[in-house]
XYZ file of C-alpha atoms in Angstrom:
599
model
C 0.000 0.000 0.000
C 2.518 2.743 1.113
C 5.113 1.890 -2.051
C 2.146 1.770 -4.155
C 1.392 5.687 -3.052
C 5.203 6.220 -3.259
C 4.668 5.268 -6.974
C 1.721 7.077 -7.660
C 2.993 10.243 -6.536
C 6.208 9.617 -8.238
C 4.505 9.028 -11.562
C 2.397 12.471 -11.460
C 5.375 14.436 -11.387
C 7.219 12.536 -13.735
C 4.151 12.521 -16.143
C 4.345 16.629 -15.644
C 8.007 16.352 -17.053
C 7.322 14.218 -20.012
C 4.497 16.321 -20.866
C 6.638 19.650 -20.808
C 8.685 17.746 -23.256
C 6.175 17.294 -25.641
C 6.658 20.575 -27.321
C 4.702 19.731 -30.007
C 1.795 17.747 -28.081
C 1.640 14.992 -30.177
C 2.162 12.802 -27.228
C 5.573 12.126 -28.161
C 8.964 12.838 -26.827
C 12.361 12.702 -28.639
C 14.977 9.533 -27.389
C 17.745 12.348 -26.751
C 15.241 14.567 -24.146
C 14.343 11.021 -22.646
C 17.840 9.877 -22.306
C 18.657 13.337 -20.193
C 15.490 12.982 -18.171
C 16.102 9.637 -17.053
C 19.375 10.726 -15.834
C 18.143 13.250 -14.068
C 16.300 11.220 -12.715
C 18.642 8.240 -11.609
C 20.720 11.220 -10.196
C 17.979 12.650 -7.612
C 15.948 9.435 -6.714
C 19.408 8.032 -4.997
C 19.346 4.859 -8.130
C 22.786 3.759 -9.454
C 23.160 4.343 -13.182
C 22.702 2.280 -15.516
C 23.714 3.201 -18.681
C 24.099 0.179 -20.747
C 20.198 -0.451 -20.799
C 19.962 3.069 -20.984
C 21.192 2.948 -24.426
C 19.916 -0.373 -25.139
C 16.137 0.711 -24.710
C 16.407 4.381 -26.207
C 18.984 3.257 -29.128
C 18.977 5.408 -31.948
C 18.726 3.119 -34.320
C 14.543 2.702 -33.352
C 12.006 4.664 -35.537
C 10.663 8.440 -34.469
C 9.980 9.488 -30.680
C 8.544 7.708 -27.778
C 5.204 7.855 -26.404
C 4.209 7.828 -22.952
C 2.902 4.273 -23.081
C 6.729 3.265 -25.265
C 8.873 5.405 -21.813
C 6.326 3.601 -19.044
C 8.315 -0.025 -19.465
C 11.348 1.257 -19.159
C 10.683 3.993 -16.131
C 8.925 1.004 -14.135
C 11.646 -1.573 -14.517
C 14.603 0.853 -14.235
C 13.848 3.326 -11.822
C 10.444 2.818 -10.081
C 10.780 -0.794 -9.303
C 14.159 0.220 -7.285
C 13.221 3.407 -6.050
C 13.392 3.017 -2.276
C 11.425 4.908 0.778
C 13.963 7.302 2.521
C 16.804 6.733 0.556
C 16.215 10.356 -1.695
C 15.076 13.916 -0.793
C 11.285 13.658 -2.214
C 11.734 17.584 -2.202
C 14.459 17.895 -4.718
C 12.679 15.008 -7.013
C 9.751 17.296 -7.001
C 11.331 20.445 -7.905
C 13.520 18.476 -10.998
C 9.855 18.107 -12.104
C 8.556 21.593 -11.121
C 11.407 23.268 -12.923
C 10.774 20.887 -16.376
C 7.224 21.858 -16.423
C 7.205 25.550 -15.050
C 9.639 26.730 -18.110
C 6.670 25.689 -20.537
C 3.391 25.792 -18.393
C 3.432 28.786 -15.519
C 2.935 32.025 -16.648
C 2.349 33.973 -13.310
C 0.109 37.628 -14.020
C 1.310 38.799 -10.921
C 4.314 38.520 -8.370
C 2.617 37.940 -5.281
C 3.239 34.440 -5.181
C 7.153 33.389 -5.608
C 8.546 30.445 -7.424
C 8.733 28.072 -3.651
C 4.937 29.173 -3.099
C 3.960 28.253 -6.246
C 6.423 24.848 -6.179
C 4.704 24.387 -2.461
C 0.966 25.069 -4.163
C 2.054 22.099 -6.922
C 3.203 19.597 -5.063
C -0.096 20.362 -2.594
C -2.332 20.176 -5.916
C -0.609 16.757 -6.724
C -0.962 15.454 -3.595
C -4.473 15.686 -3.568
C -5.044 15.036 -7.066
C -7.163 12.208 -8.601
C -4.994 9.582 -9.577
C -5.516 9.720 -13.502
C -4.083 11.075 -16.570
C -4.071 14.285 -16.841
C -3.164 15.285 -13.668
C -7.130 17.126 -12.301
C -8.653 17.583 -8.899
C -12.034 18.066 -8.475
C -14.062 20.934 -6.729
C -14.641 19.563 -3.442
C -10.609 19.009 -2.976
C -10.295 23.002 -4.241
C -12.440 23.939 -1.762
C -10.928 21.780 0.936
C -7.536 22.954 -0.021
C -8.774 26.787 -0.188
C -10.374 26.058 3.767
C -7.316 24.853 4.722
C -5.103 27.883 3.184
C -7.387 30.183 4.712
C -7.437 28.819 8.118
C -3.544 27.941 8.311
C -3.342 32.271 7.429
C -6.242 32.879 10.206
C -8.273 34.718 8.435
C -12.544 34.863 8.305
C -13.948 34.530 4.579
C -17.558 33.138 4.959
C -18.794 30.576 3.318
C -20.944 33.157 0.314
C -17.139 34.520 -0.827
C -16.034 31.208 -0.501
C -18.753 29.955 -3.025
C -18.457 33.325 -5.059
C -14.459 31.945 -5.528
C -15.174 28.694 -6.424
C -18.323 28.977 -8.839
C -15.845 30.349 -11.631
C -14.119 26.734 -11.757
C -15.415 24.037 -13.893
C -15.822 20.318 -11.904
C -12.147 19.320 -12.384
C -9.262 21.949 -12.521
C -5.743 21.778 -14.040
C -2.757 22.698 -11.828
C -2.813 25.664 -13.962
C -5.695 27.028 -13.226
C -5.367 26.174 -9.600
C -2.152 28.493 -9.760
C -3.953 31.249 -11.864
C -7.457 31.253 -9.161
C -4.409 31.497 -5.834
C -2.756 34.385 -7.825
C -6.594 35.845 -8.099
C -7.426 39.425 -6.318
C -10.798 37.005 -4.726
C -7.998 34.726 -3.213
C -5.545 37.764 -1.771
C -8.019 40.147 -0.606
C -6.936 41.087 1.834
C -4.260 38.951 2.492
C -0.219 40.096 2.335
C 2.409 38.223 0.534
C 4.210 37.292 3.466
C 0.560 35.882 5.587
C 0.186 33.892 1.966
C 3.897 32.371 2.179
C 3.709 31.678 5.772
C 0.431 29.612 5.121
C 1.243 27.942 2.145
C 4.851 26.749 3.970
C 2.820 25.359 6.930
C 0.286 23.826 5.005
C 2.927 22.523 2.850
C 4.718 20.997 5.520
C 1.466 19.457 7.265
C 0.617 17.765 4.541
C 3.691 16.816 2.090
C 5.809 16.362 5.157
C 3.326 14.684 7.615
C 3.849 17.540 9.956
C 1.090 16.944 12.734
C 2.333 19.837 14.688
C 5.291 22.099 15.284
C 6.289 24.596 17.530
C 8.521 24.935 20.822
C 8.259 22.957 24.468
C 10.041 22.702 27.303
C 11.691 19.096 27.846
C 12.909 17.544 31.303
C 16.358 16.120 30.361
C 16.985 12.530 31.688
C 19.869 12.911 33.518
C 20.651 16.309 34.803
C 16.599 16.706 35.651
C 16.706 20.063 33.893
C 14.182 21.908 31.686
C 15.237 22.951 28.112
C 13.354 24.897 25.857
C 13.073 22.659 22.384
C 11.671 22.953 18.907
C 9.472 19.574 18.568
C 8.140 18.562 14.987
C 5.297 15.429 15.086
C 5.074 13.063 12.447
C 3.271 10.171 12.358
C 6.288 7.765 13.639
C 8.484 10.348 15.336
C 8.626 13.367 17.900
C 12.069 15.049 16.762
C 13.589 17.724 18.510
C 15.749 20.704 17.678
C 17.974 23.323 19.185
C 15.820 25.719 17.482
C 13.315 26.303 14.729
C 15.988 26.043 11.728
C 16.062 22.675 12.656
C 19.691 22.470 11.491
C 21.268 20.780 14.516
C 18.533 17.397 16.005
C 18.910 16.631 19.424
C 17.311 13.345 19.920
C 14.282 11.634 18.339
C 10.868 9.803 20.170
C 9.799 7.114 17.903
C 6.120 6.798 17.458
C 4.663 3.531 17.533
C 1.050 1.991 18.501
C 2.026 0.768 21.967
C 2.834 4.551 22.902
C 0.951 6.240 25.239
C 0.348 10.302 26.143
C -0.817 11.476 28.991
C -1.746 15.091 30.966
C 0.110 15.701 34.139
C -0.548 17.950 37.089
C 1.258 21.305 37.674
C 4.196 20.212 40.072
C 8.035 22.156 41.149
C 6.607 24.930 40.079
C 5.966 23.890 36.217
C 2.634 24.497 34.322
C 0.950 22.921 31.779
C 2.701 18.804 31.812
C 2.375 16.043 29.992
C 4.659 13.201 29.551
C 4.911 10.999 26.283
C 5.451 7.469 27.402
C 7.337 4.426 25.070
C 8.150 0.961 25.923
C 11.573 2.009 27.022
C 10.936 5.696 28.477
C 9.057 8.308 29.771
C 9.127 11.948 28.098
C 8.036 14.924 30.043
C 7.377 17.776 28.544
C 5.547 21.578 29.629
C 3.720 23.989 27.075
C 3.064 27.638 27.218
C -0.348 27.141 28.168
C -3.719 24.843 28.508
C -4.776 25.813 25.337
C -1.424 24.524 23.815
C -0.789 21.327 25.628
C -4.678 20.417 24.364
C -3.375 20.532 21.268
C 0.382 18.608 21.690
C -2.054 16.075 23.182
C -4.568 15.607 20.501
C -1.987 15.307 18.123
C 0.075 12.810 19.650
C -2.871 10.969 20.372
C -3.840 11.135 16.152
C -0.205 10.209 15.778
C -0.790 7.013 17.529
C -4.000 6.054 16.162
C -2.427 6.376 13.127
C 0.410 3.717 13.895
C -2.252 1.217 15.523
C -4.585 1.573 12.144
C -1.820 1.008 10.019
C -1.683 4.411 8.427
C 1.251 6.350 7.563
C -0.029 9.696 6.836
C -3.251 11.305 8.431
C -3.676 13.557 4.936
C -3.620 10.381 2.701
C -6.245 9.057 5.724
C -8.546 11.938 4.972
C -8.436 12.339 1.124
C -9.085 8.392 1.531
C -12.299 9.566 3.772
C -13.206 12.431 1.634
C -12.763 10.439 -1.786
C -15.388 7.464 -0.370
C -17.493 10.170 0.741
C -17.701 11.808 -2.912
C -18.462 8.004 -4.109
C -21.144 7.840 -1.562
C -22.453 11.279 -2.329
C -22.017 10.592 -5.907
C -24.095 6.834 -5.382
C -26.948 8.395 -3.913
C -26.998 11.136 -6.403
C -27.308 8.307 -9.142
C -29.748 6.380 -6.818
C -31.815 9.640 -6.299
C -31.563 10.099 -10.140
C -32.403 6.767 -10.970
C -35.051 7.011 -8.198
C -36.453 10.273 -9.732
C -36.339 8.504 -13.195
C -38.460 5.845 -11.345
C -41.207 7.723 -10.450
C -40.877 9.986 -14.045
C -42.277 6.578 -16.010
C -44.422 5.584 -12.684
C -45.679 8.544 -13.478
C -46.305 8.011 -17.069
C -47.316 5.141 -16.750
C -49.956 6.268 -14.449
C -50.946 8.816 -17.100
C -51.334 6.216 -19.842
C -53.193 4.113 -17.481
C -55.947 7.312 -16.501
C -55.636 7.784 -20.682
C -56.329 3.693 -21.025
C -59.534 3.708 -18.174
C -60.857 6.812 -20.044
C -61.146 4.582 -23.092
C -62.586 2.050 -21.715
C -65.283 4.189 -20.061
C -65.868 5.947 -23.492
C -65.766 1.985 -25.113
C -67.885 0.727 -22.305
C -70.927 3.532 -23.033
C -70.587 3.332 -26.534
C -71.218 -0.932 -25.876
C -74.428 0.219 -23.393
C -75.622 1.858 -26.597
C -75.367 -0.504 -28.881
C -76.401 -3.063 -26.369
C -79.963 -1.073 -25.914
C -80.132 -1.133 -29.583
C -79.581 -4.983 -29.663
C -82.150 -5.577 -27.224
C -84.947 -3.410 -29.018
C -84.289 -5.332 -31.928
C -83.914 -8.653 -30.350
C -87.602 -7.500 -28.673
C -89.026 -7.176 -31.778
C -87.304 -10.120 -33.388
C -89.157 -12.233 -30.615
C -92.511 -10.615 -30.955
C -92.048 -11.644 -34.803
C -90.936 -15.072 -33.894
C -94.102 -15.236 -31.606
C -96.715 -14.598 -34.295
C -94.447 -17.365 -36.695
C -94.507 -20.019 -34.487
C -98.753 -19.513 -33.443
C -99.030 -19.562 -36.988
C -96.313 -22.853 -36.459
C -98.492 -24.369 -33.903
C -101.694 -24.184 -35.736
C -99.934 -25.741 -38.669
C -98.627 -28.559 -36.839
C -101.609 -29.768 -35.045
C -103.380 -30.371 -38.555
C -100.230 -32.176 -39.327
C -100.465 -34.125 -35.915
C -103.549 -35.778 -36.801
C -102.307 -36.529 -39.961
C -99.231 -38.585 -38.196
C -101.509 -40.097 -35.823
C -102.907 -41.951 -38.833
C -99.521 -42.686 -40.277
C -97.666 -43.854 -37.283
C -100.561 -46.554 -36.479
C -98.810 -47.818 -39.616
C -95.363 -46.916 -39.104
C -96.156 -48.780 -35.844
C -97.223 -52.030 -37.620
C -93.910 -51.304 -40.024
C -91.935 -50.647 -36.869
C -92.982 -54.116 -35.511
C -91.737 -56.102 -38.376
C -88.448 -53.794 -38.855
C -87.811 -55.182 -34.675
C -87.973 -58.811 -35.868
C -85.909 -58.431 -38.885
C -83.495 -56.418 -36.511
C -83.183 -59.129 -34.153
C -82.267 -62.009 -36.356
C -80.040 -59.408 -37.808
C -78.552 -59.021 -34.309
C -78.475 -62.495 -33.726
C -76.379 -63.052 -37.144
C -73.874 -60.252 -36.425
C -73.591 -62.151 -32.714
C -72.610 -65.153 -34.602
C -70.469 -63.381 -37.210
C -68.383 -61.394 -34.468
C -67.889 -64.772 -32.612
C -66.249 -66.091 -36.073
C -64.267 -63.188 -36.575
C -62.871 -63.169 -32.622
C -61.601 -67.079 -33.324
C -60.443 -66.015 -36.576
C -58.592 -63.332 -35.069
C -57.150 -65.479 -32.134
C -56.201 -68.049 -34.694
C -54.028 -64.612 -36.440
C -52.314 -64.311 -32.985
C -51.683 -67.413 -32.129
C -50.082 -67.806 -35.809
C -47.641 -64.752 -35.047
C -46.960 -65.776 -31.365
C -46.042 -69.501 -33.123
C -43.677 -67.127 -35.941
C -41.820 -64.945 -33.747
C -41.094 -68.165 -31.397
C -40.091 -69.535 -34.358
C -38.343 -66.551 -35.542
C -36.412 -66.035 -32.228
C -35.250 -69.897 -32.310
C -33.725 -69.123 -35.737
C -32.148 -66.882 -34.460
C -30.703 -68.372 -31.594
C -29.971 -71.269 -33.565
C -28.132 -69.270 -35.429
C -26.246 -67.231 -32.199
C -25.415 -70.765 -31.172
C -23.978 -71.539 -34.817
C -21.543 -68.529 -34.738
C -20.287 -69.461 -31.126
C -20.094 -72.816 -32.507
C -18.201 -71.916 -35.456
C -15.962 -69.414 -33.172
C -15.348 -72.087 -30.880
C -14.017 -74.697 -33.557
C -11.851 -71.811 -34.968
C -10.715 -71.626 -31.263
C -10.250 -75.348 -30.410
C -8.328 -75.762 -34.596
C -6.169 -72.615 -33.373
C -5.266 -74.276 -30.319
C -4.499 -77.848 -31.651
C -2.195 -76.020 -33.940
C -0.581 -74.179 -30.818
C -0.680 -77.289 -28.839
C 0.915 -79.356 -31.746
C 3.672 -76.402 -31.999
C 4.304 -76.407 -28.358
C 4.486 -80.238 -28.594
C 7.030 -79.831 -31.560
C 9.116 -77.542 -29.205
C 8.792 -80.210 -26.670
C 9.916 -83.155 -28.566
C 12.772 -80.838 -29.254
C 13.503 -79.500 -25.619
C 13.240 -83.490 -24.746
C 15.947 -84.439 -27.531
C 18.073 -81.519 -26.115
C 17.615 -82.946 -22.514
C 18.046 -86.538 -23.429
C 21.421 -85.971 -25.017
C 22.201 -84.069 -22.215
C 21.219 -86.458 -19.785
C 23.403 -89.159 -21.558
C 25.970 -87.319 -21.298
C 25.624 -86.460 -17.400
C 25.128 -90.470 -17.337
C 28.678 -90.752 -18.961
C 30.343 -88.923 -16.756
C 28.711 -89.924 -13.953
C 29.960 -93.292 -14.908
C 33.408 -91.846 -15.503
C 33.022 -90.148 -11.761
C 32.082 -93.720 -10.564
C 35.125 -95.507 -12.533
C 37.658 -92.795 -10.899
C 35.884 -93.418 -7.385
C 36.463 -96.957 -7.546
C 40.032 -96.185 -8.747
C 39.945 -93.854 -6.073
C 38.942 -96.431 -3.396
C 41.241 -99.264 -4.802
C 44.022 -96.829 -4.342
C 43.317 -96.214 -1.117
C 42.748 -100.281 -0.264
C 46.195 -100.811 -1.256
C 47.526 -97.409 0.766
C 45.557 -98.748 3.411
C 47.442 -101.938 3.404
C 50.922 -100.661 2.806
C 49.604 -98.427 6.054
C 48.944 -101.568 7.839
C 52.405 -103.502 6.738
C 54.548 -100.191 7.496
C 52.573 -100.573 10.889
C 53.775 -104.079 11.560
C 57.193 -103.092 10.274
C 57.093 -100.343 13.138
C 56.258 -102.565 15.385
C 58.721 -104.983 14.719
C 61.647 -102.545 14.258
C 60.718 -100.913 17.770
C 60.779 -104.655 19.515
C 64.095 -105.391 18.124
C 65.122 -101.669 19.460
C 63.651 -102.113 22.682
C 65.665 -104.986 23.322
C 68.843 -103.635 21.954
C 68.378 -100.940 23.808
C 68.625 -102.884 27.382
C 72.045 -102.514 29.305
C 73.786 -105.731 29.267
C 75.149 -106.574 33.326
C 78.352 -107.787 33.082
C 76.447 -111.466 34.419
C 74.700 -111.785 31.576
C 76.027 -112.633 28.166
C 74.398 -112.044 25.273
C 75.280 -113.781 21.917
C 75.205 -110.686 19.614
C 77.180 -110.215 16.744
C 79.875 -107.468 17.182
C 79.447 -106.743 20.683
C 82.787 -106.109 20.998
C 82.130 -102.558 19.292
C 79.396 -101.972 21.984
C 80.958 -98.433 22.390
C 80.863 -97.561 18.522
C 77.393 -97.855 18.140
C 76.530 -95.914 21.294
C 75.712 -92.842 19.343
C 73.498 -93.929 16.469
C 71.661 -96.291 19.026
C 71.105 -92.843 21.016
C 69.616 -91.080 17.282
C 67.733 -94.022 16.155
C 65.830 -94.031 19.602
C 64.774 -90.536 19.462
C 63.888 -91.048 15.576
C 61.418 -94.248 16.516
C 59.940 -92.074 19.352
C 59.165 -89.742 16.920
C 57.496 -92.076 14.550
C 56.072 -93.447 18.102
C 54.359 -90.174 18.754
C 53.021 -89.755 15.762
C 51.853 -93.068 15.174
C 49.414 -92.646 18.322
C 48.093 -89.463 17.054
C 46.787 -91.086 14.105
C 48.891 -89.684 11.411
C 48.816 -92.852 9.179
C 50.247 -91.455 6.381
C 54.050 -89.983 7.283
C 53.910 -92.801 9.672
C 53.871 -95.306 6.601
C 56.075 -92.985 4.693
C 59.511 -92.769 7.178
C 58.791 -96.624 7.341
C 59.261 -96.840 3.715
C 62.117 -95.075 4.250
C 63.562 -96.968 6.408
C 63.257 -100.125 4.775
């Protein structure tokens, strides 16, 4: 909300610069002037430069000028879509724009307004402007502005000089002629120069710069407890405060927000007229020159806050808001008072053609009771004539009543034999009926018997094409059965020689088992003969290795070189308890081999 006002003030001040470009009001401005004005304004609205797509988009290359529509891409993407709040002097933006558009447009009659009034009554007529193009305000925000003028100056203009100003403007009014009617002898009666500057400078600042109210208080410092006299300016979202009223040197700033709080306080150490501002963090005290002023320090501040807890950022846009729904509500019951007037206008009419239609009718209706006592006289007379014929009727048919006595004593006797006749007649077309209700059942019967026989034709017929479907079926899958069997046969011839082959082998595998198992019969038995060996050897050791007493003579061969074979006795023993060892641990196989050895 608050960058889309940013934008739309931005634009009607920009719009006044490309306009006082258009020299020749076709609605068209040369590349070159754009080029310059977009620098411009890159330089004032705080934007770094960007010159490449500043040449890119206004190239000169392209064909004629650019239109207002062909310069609004480019001044959105490039410079409105950055622009940021507080980052530029709005001011000096404004008066790039005011000086643009003054050189062509403002040509003051008189000097009692200077070029800052009439920049000040500008950027006030833009401000309250209706957003569209051109740049207009209406009457009611003339007159508004003109109140406001005159009571910011102080002075009394009642309300038939007000209305003898405004009832020279037309509904909507250019800038222009907003300047030309505050330069008007209606406007400055009695008013001096300086009273007009003075006024439009405050108003300016109330409502361009949010001023809520200005003017000097005294302020309780924090620390030392002292009282200073300040200059304090309200906005919206701050109290600042000033050495003086050039406001050239700030000595501290109250920030504004919707948990803030003001509130009156009683005359105390000989100081008049308190109130204290209170934050979340501290308290502000503060003394005015009188009752009358610290009323108004206190209303304000208290709009300031409501502002902040409603969201709003300027009470000015907050009333033009107000004062533009109540022109749409003034201007909705105007059209439902004219529609309402239109209404009754063809109620109206329509109760005039209805009185018009019921005077008819009355004139219809006696012209009918007219003609009606006309039809009656005759209808009289018609029945008075219609009397006498039918008397003469009457007389007429009782002669002929006589006569038809006679003849229906024989019609009667005809009538008699007619009856008979009719009754055998009705006794025939009994009989002939009965006939023609059999023949008739027989007909339905004979159609019931056709569509039966119909409807088993054509079920026989259903049951023929699933027949012949199913032996298309049952001959499409013999034919896959006799393929698969084919693939079968094959797969089985693959399998068989396959399985002969795993038979050979596994009789090849059984051949090298037996081998196998022969050759381990015949291990087994050199096993069990190197085991006897063993045996044998280590009795004949055992006893060789017993000392011989010298009682005891034994009759070996060469014992007179007992002493030579000491040693390899000594080896051969620890070599055989070794084979020992391992012979009762069940190694079979080395055991077998160091007997071969031995042997």
């Amino acid at each position: 909300m608050h960058s889309m006002s940013l934008r739309t003030e931005l634009l009607k001040s920009v719009w006044y610069a490309f306009t006082s470009l258009d020299t020749e009001k076709s609605g068209k401005v040369s590349k070159s002037q754009l080029k310059v004005l977009s620098h411009n304004l890159y330089t004032v609205l705080c934007i770094p430069h960007d010159p490449v797509a500043l040449e890119d988009h206004f190239r000169d290359d392209d064909d004629g000028p650019v239109s207002s529509q062909g310069y609004m891409p480019y001044l959105n993407q490039y410079i409105l879509d950055k622009v940021v709040e507080g980052t530029f002097v709005k001011e000096s933006f404004h008066e790039l724009c005011w000086t643009l558009t003054a050189k062509k447009n403002y040509r003051p009659v008189q000097t009692s307004l200077s070029n800052r009034d009439s920049f000040r009554l500008w950027c006030l007529f833009n401000y309250l402007s209706e957003d569209s193009y051109p740049v207009i305000m209406v009457a009611d925000e003339v007159q508004y502005l003109l109140q406001k003028l005159i009571s910011t100056a102080r002075m009394e203009v009642t309300e038939v000089e007000l209305g003898d100003v405004l009832s020279s403007l037309s509904p909507v009014v250019s800038v222009w002629e907003f300047l030309q009617l505050m330069t008007s002898p209606k406007v400055l009666k009695g008013m001096s120069t300086e009273t007009l500057s003075i006024a439009i400078q405050d108003l300016y600042e109330e409502v361009i710069q949010d001023v809520l109210k200005q003017g000097y208080l005294l302020k309780k410092a924090n620390l030392r407890r002292t009282w200073t006299e300040r200059w304090f300016i309200l906005k919206p979202t701050s109290l600042c405060y000033y050495l003086s009223e050039e406001c050239k040197e700030r000595k501290g700033i109250i920030t504004i927000d919707k948990d803030c709080g003001v509130e009156i306080l009683p005359d105390r150490d000989g100081r008049r007229c308190m109130f204290c501002v209170k934050t979340t963090a501290k308290t502000y005290e503060m003394s005015a020159s009188d009752t009358k002023h610290r009323q108004e320090w206190v209303t304000a501040i208290q709009t300031a806050i409501r502002l902040q807890q409603s969201g709003s950022i300027s009470l000015h846009r907050e009333l033009q808001k107000r004062r533009r729904e109540q022109r749409e509500q003034r201007e909705q019951r105007r059209a439902a008072r004219e529609l309402e007037m239109q209404r009754l206008a063809e109620l109206q009419n329509e109760r005039e053609r209805q009185q018009q239609e019921l005077e008819q009718l009355r004139e219809a209706q006696k012209r009918a009771e007219e003609i009606m006592l006309q039809e009656q006289h005759r209808h009289r007379e018609q029945q008075e004539e219609m009397k006498r014929q039918l008397e003469c009727q009457l007389r007429e048919a009782e002669e002929k009543r006589a006569s038809m006595q006679a003849e229906m004593q024989l019609k009667e006797t005809e009538g008699l034999q007619q009856r008979l006749r009719i009754q055998e007649l009705e006794q025939l077309q009994e009989h002939l009926e009965e006939a023609l209700a059999q023949e008739i059942r027989a007909r339905h019967d004979e159609e019931a018997y056709r569509h039966a026989q119909a409807k088993l034709l054509m079920q026989e017929e259903e049951k023929l094409r699933v027949l012949l479907r199913m032996r298309e079926e049952q001959t499409h899958y013999v034919e896959k059965a006799q393929k698969e069997k084919q693939e079968l046969q094959q797969e089985m011839t693959v399998k068989s020689k396959e399985l002969r082959e795993a038979q050979k082998q596994l009789e090849d595998v059984r051949e090298n088992r037996e081998r196998a198992d022969r050759d381990v019969q015949v291990a087994q038995r050199k096993l069990r003969q190197a085991s006897t060996n063993v045996r044998h050897w280590n009795i004949q050791m055992t006893s060789l290795m017993h000392p011989i007493s010298p009682s005891v003579k034994r009759n070996v061969p060469g014992s007179g070189f007992q002493g030579l074979w000491a040693m390899p006795l000594t080896r051969r023993d620890s070599s055989l308890k070794r084979l020992q060892t391992l012979d009762g641990e069940g190694h079979t196989h080395p055991a077998g081999e160091n007997v071969e050895t031995l042997h």
